[in-house]
mmCIF file of C-alpha atoms in Angstrom:
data_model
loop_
_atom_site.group_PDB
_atom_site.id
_atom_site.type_symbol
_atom_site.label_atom_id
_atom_site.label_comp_id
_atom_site.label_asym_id
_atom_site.label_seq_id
_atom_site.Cartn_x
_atom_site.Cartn_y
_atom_site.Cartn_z
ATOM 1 C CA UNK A 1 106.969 101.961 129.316
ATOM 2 C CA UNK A 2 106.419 100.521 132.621
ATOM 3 C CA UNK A 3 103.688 97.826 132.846
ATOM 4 C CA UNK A 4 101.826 97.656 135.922
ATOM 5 C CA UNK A 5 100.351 94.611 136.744
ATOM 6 C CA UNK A 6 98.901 93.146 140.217
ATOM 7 C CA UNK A 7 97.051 90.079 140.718
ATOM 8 C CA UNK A 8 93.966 91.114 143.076
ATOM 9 C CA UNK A 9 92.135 88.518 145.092
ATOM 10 C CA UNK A 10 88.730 89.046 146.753
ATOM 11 C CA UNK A 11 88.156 87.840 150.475
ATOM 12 C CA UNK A 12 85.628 84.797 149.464
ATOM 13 C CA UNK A 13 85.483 83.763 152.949
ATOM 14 C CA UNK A 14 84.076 87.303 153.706
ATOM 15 C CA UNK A 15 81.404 87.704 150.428
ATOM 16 C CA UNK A 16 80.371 84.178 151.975
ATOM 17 C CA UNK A 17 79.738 84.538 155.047
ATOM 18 C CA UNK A 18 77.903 87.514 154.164
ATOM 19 C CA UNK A 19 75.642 85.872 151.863
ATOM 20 C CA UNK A 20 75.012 83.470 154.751
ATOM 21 C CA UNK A 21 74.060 86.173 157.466
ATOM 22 C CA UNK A 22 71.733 88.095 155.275
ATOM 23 C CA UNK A 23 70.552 85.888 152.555
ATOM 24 C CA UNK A 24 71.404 85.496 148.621
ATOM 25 C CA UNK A 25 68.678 88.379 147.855
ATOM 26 C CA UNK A 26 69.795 90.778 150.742
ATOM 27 C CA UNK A 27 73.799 90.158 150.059
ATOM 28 C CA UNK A 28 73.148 90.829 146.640
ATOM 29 C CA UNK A 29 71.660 94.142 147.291
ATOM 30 C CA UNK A 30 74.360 95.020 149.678
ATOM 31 C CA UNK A 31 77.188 93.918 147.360
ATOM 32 C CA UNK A 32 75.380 96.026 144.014
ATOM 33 C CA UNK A 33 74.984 99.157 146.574
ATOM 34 C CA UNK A 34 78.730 98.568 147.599
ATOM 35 C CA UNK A 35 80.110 98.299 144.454
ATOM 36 C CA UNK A 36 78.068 101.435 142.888
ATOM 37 C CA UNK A 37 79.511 103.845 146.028
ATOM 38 C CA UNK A 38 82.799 102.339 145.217
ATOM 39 C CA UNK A 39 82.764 103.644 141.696
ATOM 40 C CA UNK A 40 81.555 106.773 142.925
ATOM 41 C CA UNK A 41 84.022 107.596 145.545
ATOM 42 C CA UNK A 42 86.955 106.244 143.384
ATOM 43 C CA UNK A 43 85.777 108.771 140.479
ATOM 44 C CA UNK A 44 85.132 111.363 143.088
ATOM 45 C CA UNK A 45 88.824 111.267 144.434
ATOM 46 C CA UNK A 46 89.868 111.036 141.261
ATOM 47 C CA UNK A 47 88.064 114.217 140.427
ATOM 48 C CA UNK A 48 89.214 116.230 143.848
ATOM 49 C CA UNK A 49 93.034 114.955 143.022
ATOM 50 C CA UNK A 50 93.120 116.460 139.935
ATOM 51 C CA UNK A 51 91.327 119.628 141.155
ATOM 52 C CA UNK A 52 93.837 119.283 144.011
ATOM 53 C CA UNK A 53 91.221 119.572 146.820
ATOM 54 C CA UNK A 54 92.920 116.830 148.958
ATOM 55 C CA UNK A 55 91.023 117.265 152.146
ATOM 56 C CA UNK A 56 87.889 116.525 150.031
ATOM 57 C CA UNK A 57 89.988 113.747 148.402
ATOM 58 C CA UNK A 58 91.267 112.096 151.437
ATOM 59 C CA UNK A 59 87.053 112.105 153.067
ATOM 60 C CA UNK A 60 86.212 110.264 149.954
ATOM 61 C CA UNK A 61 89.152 107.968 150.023
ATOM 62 C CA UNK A 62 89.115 106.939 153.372
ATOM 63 C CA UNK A 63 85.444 105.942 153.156
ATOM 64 C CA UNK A 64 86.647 103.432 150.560
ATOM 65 C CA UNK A 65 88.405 101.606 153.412
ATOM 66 C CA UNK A 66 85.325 100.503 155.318
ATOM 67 C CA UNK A 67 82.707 99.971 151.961
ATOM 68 C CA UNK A 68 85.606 97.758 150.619
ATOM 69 C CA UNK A 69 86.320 95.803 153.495
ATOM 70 C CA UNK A 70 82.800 95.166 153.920
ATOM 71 C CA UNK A 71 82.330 92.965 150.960
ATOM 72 C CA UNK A 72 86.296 91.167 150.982
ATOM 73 C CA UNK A 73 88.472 93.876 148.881
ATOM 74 C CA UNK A 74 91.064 93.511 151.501
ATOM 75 C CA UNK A 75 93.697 95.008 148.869
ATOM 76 C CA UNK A 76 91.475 97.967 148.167
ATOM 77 C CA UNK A 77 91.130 98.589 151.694
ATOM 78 C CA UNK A 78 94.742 98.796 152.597
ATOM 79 C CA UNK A 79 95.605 100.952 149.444
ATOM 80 C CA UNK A 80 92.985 103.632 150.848
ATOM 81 C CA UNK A 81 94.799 104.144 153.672
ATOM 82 C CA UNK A 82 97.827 104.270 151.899
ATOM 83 C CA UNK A 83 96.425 106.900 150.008
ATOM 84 C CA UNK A 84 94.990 109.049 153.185
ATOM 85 C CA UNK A 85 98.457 108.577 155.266
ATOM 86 C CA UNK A 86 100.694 110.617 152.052
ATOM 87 C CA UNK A 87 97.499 113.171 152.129
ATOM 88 C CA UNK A 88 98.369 113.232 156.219
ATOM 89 C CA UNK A 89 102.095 113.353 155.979
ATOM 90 C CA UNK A 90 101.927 115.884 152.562
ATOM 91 C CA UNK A 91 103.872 113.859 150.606
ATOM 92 C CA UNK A 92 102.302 114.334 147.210
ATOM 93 C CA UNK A 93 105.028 112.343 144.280
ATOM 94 C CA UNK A 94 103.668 109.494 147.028
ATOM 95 C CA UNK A 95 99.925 110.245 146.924
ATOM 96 C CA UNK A 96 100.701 110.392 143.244
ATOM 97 C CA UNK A 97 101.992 106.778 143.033
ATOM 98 C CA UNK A 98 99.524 105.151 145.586
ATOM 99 C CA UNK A 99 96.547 106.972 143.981
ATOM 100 C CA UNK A 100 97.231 105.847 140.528
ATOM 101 C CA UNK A 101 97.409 102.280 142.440
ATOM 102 C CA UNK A 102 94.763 102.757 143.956
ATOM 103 C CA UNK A 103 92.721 103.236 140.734
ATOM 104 C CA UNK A 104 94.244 100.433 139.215
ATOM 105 C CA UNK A 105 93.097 98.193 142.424
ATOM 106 C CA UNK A 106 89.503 99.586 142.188
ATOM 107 C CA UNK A 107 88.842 99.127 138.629
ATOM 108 C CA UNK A 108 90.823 95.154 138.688
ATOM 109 C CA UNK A 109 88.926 94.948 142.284
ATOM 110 C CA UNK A 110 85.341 95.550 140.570
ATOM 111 C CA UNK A 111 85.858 93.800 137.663
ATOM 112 C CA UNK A 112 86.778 90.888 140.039
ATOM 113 C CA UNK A 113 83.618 90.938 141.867
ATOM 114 C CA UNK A 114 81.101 91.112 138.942
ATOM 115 C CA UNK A 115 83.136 87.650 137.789
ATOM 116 C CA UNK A 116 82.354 85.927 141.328
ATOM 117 C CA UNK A 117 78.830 87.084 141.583
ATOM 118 C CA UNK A 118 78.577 84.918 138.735
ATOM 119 C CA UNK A 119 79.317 81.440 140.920
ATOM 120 C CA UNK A 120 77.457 80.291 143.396
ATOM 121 C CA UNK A 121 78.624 80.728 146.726
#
């Protein structure tokens, strides 16, 4: 069986200077409000994939791109639009692939934040 296995790295830089712009209380809201539509959208494509409603999937996906840049998933970012350019071009053994990455990015990606929310910026 075929292991995957990605190192993902958060945008520190970006969480920080976010943190600085609205304050520890504010960012903190914004990050916990990101994080929960994250986990929403991801199940949500997840759920129109299987269902195979891909316009539906590809609205929900792409939204990832901005919510995820937002608070320094660079990596989760770029996936999304992987993801919405093989809905685009109809390629579905791609959208396949780069959605199962995708979810592997998003869950790794989340986990990853909850650990730096626990250091100081």
């Amino acid at each position: 069986m075929l292991k995957q296995d990605e190192t993902v790295r958060l945008d520190a830089d970006r969480l920080e200077a976010l943190y600085l712009q609205l304050g520890e209380s504010n960012a903190e809201d914004v990050v916990c409000r990101a994080l929960e539509e994250l986990a929403a959208r991801l199940s949500h494509s997840e759920r129109c994939h299987r269902e195979g409603r891909l316009e539906d999937m590809r609205k929900s996906t792409r939204s990832l791109i901005a919510i995820a840049d937002q608070i320094g998933m660079q990596l989760l970012a770029r996936v999304a639009g992987d993801v919405t350019g093989c809905i685009d071009v109809g390629d579905r053994n791609a959208l396949a692939a780069t959605f199962a990455r995708l979810l592997r990015i998003g869950e790794r990606s989340l986990c990853e934040i909850w650990d730096l929310q626990d250091i100081p910026l």
